[in-house]
Short mmCIF file of C-alpha atoms and ligand atoms in Angstrom, two decimals:
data_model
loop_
_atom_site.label_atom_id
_atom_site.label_comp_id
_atom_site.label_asym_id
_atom_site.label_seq_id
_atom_site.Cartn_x
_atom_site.Cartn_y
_atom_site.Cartn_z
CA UNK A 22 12.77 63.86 -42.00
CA UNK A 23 9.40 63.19 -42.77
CA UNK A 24 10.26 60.40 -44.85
CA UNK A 25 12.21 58.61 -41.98
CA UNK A 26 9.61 59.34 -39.34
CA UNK A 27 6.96 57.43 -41.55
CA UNK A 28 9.08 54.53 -42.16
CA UNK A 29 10.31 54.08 -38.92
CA UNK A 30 5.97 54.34 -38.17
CA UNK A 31 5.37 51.90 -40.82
CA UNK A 32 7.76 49.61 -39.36
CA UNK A 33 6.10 49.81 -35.95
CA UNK A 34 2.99 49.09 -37.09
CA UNK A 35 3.74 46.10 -39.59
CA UNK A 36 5.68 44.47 -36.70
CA UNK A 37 3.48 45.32 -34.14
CA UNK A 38 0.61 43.61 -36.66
CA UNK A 39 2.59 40.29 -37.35
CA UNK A 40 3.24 39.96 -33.97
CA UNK A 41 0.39 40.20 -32.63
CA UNK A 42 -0.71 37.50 -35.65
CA UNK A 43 2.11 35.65 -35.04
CA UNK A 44 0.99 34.81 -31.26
CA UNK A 45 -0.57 31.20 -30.77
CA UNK A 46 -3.28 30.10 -28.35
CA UNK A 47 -2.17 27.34 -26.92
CA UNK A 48 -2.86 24.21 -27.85
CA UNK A 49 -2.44 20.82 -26.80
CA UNK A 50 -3.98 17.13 -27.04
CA UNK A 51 -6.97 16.26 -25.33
CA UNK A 52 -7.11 14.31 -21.98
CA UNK A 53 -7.95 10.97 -21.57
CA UNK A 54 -11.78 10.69 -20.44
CA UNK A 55 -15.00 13.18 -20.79
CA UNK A 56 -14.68 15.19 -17.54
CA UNK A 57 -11.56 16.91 -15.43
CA UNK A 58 -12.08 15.97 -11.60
CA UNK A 59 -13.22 19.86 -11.56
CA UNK A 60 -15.08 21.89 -14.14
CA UNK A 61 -12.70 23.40 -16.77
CA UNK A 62 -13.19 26.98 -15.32
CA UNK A 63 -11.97 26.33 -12.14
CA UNK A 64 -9.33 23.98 -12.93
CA UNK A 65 -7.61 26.53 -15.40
CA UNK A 66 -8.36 29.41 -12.41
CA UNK A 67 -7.51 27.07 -9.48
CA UNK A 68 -5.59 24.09 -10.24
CA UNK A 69 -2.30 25.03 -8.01
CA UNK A 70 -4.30 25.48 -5.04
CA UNK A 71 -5.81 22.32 -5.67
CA UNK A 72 -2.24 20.94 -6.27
CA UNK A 73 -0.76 23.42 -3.18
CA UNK A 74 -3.66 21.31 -0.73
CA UNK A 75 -3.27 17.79 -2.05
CA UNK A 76 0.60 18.12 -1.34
CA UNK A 77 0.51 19.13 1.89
CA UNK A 78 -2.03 16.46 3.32
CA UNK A 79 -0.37 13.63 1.33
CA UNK A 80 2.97 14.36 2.08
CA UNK A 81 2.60 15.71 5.45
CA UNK A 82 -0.49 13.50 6.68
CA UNK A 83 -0.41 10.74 4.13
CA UNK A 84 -3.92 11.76 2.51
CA UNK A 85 -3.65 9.37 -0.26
CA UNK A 86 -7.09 10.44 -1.45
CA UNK A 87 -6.42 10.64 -5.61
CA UNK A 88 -8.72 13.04 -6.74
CA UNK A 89 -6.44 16.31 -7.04
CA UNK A 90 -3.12 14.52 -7.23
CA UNK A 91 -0.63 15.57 -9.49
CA UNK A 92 0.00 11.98 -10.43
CA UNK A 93 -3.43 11.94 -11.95
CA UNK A 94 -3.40 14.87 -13.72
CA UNK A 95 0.01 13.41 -15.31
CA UNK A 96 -2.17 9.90 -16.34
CA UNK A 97 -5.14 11.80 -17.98
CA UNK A 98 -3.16 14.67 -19.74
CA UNK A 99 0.17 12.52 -21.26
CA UNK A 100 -0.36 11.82 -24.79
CA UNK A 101 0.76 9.48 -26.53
CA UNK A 102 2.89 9.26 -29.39
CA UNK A 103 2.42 7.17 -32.40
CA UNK A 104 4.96 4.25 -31.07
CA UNK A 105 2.75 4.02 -27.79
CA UNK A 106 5.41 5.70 -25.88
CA UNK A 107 4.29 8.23 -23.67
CA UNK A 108 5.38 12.06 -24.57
CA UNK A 109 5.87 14.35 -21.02
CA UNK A 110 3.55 16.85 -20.32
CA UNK A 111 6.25 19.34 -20.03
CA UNK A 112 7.31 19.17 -23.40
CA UNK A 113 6.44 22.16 -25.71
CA UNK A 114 3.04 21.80 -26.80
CA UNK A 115 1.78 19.46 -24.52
CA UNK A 116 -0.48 19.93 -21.85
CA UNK A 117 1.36 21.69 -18.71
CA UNK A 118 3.67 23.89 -21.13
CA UNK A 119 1.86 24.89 -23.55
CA UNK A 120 -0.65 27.39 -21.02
CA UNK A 121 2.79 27.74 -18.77
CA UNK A 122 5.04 28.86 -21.86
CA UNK A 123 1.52 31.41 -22.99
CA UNK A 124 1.33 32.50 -19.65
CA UNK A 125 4.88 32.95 -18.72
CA UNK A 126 4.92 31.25 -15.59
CA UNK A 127 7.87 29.12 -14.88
CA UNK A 128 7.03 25.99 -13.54
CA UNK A 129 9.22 22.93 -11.56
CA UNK A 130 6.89 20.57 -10.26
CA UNK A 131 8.70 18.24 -12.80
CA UNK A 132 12.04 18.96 -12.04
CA UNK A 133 11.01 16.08 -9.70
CA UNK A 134 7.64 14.69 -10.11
CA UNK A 135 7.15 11.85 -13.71
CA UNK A 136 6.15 13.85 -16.49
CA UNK A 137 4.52 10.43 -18.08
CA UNK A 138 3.00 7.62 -16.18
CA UNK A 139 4.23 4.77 -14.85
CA UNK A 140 4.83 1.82 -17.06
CA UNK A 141 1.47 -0.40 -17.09
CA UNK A 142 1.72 -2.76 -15.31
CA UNK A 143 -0.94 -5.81 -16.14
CA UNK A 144 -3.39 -6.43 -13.38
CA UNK B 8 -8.48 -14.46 10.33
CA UNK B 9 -5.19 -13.29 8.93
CA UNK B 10 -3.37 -10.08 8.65
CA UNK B 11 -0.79 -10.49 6.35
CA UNK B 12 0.48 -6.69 6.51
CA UNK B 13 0.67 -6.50 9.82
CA UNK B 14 -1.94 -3.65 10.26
CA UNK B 15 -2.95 -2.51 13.43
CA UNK B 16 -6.05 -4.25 14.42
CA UNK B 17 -8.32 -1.48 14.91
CA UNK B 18 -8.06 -0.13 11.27
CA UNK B 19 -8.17 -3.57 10.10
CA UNK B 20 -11.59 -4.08 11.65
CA UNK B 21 -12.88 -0.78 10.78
CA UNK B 22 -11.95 -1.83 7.27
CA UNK B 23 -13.89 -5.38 7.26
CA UNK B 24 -17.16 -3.44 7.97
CA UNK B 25 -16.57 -1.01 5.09
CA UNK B 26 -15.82 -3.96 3.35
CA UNK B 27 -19.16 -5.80 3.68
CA UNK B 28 -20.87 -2.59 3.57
CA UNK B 29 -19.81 -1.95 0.28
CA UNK B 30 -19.72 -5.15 -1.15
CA UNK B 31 -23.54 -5.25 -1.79
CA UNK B 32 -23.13 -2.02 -3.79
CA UNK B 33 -20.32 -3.62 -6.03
CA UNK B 34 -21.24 -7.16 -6.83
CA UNK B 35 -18.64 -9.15 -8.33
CA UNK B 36 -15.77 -7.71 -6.29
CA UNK B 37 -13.67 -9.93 -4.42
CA UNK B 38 -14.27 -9.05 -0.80
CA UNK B 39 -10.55 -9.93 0.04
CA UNK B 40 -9.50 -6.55 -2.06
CA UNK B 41 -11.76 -4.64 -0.24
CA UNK B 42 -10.65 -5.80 3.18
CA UNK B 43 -6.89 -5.08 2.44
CA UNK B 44 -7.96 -1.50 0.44
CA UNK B 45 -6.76 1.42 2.00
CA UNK B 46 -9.10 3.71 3.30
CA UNK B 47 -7.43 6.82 1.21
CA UNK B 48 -8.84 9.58 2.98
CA UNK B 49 -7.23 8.39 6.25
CA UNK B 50 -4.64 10.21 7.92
CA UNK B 51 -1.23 8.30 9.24
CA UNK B 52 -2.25 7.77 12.48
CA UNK B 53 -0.07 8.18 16.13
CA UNK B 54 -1.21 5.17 16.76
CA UNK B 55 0.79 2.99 14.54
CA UNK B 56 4.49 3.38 14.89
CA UNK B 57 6.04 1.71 11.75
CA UNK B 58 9.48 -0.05 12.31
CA UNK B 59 12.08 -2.79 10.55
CA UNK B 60 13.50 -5.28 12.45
CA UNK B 61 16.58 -6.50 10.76
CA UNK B 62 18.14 -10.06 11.55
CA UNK B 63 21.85 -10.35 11.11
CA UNK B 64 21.81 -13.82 11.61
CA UNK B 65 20.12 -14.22 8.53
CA UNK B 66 21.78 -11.42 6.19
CA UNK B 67 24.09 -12.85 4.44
CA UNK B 68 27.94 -11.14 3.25
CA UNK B 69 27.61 -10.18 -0.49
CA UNK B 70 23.59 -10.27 -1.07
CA UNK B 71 22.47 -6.76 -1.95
CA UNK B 72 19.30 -8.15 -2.66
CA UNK B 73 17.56 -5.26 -0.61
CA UNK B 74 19.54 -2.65 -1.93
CA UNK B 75 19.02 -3.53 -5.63
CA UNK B 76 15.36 -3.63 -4.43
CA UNK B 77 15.05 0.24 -3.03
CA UNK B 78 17.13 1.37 -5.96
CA UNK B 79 14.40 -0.11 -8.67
CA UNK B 80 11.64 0.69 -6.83
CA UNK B 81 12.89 4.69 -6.48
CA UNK B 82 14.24 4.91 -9.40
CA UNK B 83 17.77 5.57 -7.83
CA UNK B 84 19.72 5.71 -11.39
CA UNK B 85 24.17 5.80 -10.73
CA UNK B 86 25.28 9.05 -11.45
CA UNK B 87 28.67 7.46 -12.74
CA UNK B 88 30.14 9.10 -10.01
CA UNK B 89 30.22 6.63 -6.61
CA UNK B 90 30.39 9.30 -4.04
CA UNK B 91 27.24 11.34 -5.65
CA UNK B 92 25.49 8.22 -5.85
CA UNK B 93 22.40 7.87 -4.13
CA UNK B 94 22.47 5.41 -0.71
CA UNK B 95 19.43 4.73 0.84
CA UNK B 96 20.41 1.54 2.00
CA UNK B 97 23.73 0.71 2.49
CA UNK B 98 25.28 -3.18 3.25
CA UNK B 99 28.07 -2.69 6.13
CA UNK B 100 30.16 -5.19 7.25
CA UNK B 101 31.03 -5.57 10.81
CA UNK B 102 33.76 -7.48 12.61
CA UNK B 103 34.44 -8.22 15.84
CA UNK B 104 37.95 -8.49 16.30
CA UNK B 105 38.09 -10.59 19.60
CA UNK B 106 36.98 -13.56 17.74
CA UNK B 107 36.90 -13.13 14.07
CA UNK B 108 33.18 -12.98 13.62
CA UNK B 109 31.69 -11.04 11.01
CA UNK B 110 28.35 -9.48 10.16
CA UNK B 111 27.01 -7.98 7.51
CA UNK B 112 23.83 -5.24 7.79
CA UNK B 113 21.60 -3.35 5.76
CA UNK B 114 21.78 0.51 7.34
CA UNK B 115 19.53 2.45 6.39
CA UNK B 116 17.42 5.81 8.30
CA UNK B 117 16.37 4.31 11.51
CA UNK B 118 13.56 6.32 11.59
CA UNK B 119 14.59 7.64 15.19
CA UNK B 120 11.45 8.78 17.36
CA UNK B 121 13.50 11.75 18.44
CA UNK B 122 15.57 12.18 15.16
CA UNK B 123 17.91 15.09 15.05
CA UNK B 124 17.86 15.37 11.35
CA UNK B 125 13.76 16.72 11.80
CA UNK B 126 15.48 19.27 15.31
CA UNK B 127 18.18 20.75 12.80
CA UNK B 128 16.33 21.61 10.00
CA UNK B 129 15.30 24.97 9.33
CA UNK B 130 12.58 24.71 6.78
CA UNK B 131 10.52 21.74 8.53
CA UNK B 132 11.41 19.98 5.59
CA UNK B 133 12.67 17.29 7.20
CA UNK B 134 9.76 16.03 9.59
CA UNK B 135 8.38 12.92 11.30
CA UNK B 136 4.72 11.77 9.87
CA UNK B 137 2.12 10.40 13.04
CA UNK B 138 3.13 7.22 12.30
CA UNK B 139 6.68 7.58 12.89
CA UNK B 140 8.21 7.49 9.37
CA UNK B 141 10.85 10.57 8.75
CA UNK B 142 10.76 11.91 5.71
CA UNK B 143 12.12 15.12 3.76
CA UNK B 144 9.30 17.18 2.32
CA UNK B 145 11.13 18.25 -0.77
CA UNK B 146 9.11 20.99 -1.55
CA UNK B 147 10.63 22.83 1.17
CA UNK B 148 13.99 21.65 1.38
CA UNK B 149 16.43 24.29 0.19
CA UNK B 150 19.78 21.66 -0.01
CA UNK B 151 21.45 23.49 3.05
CA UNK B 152 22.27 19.63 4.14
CA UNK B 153 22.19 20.48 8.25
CA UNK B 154 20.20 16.84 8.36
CA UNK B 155 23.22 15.36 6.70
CA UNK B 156 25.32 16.34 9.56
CA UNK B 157 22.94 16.29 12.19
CA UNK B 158 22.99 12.33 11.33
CA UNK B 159 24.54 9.93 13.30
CA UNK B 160 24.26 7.07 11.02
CA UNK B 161 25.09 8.55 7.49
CA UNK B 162 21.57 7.80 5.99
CA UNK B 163 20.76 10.42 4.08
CA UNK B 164 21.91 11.44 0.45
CA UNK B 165 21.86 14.87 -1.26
CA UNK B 166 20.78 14.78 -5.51
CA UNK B 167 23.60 16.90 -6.77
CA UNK B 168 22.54 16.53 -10.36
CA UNK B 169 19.51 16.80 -12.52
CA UNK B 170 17.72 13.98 -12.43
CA UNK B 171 15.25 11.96 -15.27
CA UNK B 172 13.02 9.49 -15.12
CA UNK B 173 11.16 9.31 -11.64
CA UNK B 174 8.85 7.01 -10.70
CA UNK B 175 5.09 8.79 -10.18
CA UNK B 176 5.40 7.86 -6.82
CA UNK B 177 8.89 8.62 -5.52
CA UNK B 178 9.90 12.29 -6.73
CA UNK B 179 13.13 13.23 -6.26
CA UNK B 180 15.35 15.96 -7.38
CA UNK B 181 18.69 17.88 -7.71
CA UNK B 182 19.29 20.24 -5.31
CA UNK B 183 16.63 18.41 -1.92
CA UNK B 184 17.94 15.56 0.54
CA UNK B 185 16.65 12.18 0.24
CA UNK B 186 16.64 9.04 2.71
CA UNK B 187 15.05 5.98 3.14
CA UNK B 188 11.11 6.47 3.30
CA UNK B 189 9.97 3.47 4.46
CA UNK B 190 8.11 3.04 1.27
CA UNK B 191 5.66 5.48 2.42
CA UNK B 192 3.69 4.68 -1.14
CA UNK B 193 4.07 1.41 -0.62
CA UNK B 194 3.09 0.91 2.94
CA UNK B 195 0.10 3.43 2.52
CA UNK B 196 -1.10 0.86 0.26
CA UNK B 197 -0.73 -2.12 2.80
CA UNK B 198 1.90 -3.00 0.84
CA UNK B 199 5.62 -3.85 2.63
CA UNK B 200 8.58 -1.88 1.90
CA UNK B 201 10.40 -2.85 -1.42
CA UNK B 202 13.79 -4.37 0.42
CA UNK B 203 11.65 -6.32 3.25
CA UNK B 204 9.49 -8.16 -0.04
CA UNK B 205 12.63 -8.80 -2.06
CA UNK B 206 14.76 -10.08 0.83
CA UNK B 207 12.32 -12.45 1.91
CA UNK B 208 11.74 -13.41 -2.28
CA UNK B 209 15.52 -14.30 -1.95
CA UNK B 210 14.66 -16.85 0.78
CA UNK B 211 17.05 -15.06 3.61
CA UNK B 212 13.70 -13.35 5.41
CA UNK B 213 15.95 -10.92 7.35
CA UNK B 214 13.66 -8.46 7.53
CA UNK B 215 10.45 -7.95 8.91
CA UNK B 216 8.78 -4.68 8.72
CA UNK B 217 5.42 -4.04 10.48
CA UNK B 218 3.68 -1.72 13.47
CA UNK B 219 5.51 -1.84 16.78
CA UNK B 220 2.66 -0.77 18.82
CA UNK B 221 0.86 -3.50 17.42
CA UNK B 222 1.30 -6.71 20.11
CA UNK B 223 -0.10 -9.04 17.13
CA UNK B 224 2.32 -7.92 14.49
CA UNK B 225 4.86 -10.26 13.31
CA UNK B 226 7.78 -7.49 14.30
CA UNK B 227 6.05 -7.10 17.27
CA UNK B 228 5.91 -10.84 18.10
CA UNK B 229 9.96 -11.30 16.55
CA UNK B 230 10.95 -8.58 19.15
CA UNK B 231 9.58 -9.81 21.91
CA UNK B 232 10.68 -13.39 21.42
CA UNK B 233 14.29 -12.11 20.60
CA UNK B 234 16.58 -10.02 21.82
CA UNK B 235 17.45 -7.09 19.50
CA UNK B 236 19.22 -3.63 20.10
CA UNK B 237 19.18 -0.39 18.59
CA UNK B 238 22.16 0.83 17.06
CA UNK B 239 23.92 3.52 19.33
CA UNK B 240 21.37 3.22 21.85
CA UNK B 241 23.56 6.15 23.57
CA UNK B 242 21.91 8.38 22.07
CA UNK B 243 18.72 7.72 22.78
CA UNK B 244 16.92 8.63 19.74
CA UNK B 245 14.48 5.53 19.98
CA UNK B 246 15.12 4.17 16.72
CA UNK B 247 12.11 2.68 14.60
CA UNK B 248 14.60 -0.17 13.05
CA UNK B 249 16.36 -2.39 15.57
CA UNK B 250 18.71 -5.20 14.87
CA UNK B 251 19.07 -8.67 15.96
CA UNK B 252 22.46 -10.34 16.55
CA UNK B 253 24.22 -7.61 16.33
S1 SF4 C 326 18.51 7.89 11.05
FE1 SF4 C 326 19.22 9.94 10.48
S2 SF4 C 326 17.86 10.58 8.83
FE2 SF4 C 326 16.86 8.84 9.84
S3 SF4 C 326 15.51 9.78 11.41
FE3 SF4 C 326 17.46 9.33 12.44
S4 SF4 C 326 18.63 11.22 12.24
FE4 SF4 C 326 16.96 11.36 10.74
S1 SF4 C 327 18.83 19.77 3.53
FE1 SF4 C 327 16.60 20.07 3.38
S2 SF4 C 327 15.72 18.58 4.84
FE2 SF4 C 327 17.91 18.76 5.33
S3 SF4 C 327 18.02 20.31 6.94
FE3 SF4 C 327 18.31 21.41 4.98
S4 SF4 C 327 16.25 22.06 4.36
FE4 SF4 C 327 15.99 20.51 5.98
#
């Protein structure tokens, strides 16, 4: 009885250890450009209010102010892979789902909005 | 001076003294560019009613010129199956029977000043902006399709399936209603609507798109030289598209 009663503890402990070790920050490639249009704090604190504003005065009113649109978040944050082609932000590991997948908060904004930018075109 | 988009003039004004204002503090840019920019902060305004006048003299049978148009610039991708397919514009053909005439149309939302699609919904989803474009906010829309029926001219589609590869500026997605938006991106931009630029690129010109309560827009001037109708003017929904030669 004993026996089984430290096992089964033993077992709890090594796989509450590894999975605790086995839990990864998130991680994800940088954004385009030195600064977010809001310091890092608040945008990781704030960013769907930001998001929850700027879509009902562009929609709604037809703000077309860019600062806090979704559409620039989506240019700055896309990386790129090696071929030039543009890998969605909602992929695993890339910006938007890695925090969202950490974080556990289901997300749908791109169920409907570009995950990549718009092809380039030449000015 | 020209206004090639048609804006209202008081905006356009407003915008040549920003204009010179700031071209002293940004040497080297072209002053035209800063004339035609959009002030981006700006509301849509009551004061500017946007509308389409469409000339069925000049559409021709068999060009789908403007509906190619809407479906690049939205992204509008065939599901493979024609009745889920998207239609924001559609090309009907009309006959008269008495004499054999026929016409052929681009119908598309009329962008009705009273539109019963906005008085059915029960989100608010479906609303009319100042400046008289009607839209579906999709954020709200929950798919219960009431706008559909509330209709009377078939415009708007429902996305029954997943959809890929949006354009930044036009989301769209399963399960929300879609319709014509005026190209709401575009025209914020002082750019024209997709189908009016592509059917005038094709050399018919049947469509001119521009701010009815402006006297000095080209629509404005088009109207008042011609007479034009609104379809089912029975129902007295004010349309923001009106037809000629129909
Ligand atoms: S044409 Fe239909 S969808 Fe467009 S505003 Fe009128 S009722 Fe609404
Ligand atoms: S389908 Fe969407 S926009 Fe249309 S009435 Fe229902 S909620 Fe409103």
């Amino acid at each position: 009885m004993t026996q089984r009663l430290a096992i089964a503890l033993l077992m709890i402990l090594s796989f509450g250890a590894s999975s605790i070790a086995d839990v990864n920050l998130p991680s994800y490639p940088k954004g385009r450009g030195e600064y977010c249009v809001e310091p890092t704090d608040v945008m990781r604190r704030d960013h769907f209010e930001y998001l929850m504003h700027h879509r009902q005065i562009s929609v709604h009113l037809g703000v077309r102010s860019k600062r806090h649109s979704l559409v620039g978040c989506v240019d700055c944050h896309a990386s790129q892979a090696d071929d030039g082609t543009y890998i969605s932000v909602n992929e695993p590991g890339q910006f938007c789902r890695s925090c969202h997948v950490y974080t556990a908060v289901k997300i749908d904004c791109f169920s409907c909005h570009a995950a990549v930018p718009d092809a380039v075109v030449k000015q | 001076m020209t206004n090639p988009e048609n804006k209202p003039r008081r905006r356009f004004l407003g915008r040549t003294g920003a204009g010179t204002a700031l071209l002293a503090l940004a040497p080297g840019v072209r002053l035209v560019d800063l004339v035609l920019a959009k002030d981006e902060d700006e509301p849509a305004s009551d004061e500017t009613r946007w509308g389409l006048l469409v000339d069925a003299n000049r559409c021709t049978t068999g060009c789908r010129a403007c509906v190619s148009a809407c479906e690049d610039e939205h992204a509008l991708a065939k599901t493979g199956r024609n009745r889920l397919d998207p239609q924001w514009i559609r090309k009907v053909e009309l006959v008269d029977e008495s004499n054999d005439r026929s016409l052929s149309i681009p119908l598309m939302c009329q962008h009705c000043e009273d539109p019963p699609c906005v008085e059915v919904c029960p989100t608010g989803a479906s609303f009319k902006r100042a400046d008289g474009m009607v839209l579906v906010d999709k954020h709200t829309c929950i798919g219960c399709r009431y706008c559909m029926m509330a209709c009377p001219f078939n415009a708007r589609s429902f996305v029954h399936e997943e959809v890929t590869g949006q354009k930044s500026y036009s989301p769209r997605g399963k399960g929300t209603v879609e319709s014509c938006t005026l190209c709401v991106h575009r025209v914020d931009n002082d750019r024209t609507p997709a189908c009016v630029e592509s059917c005038a690129v094709d050399g018919h010109g049947a469509l001119a798109f521009g701010d009815l309560n402006d006297a000095e827009s080209t629509v404005s001037k088009t109207a008042r030289s011609q007479p034009h109708r609104e379809l089912r003017p029975d129902l007295a929904l004010n349309t923001g598209v009106r037809y000629r030669g129909v």
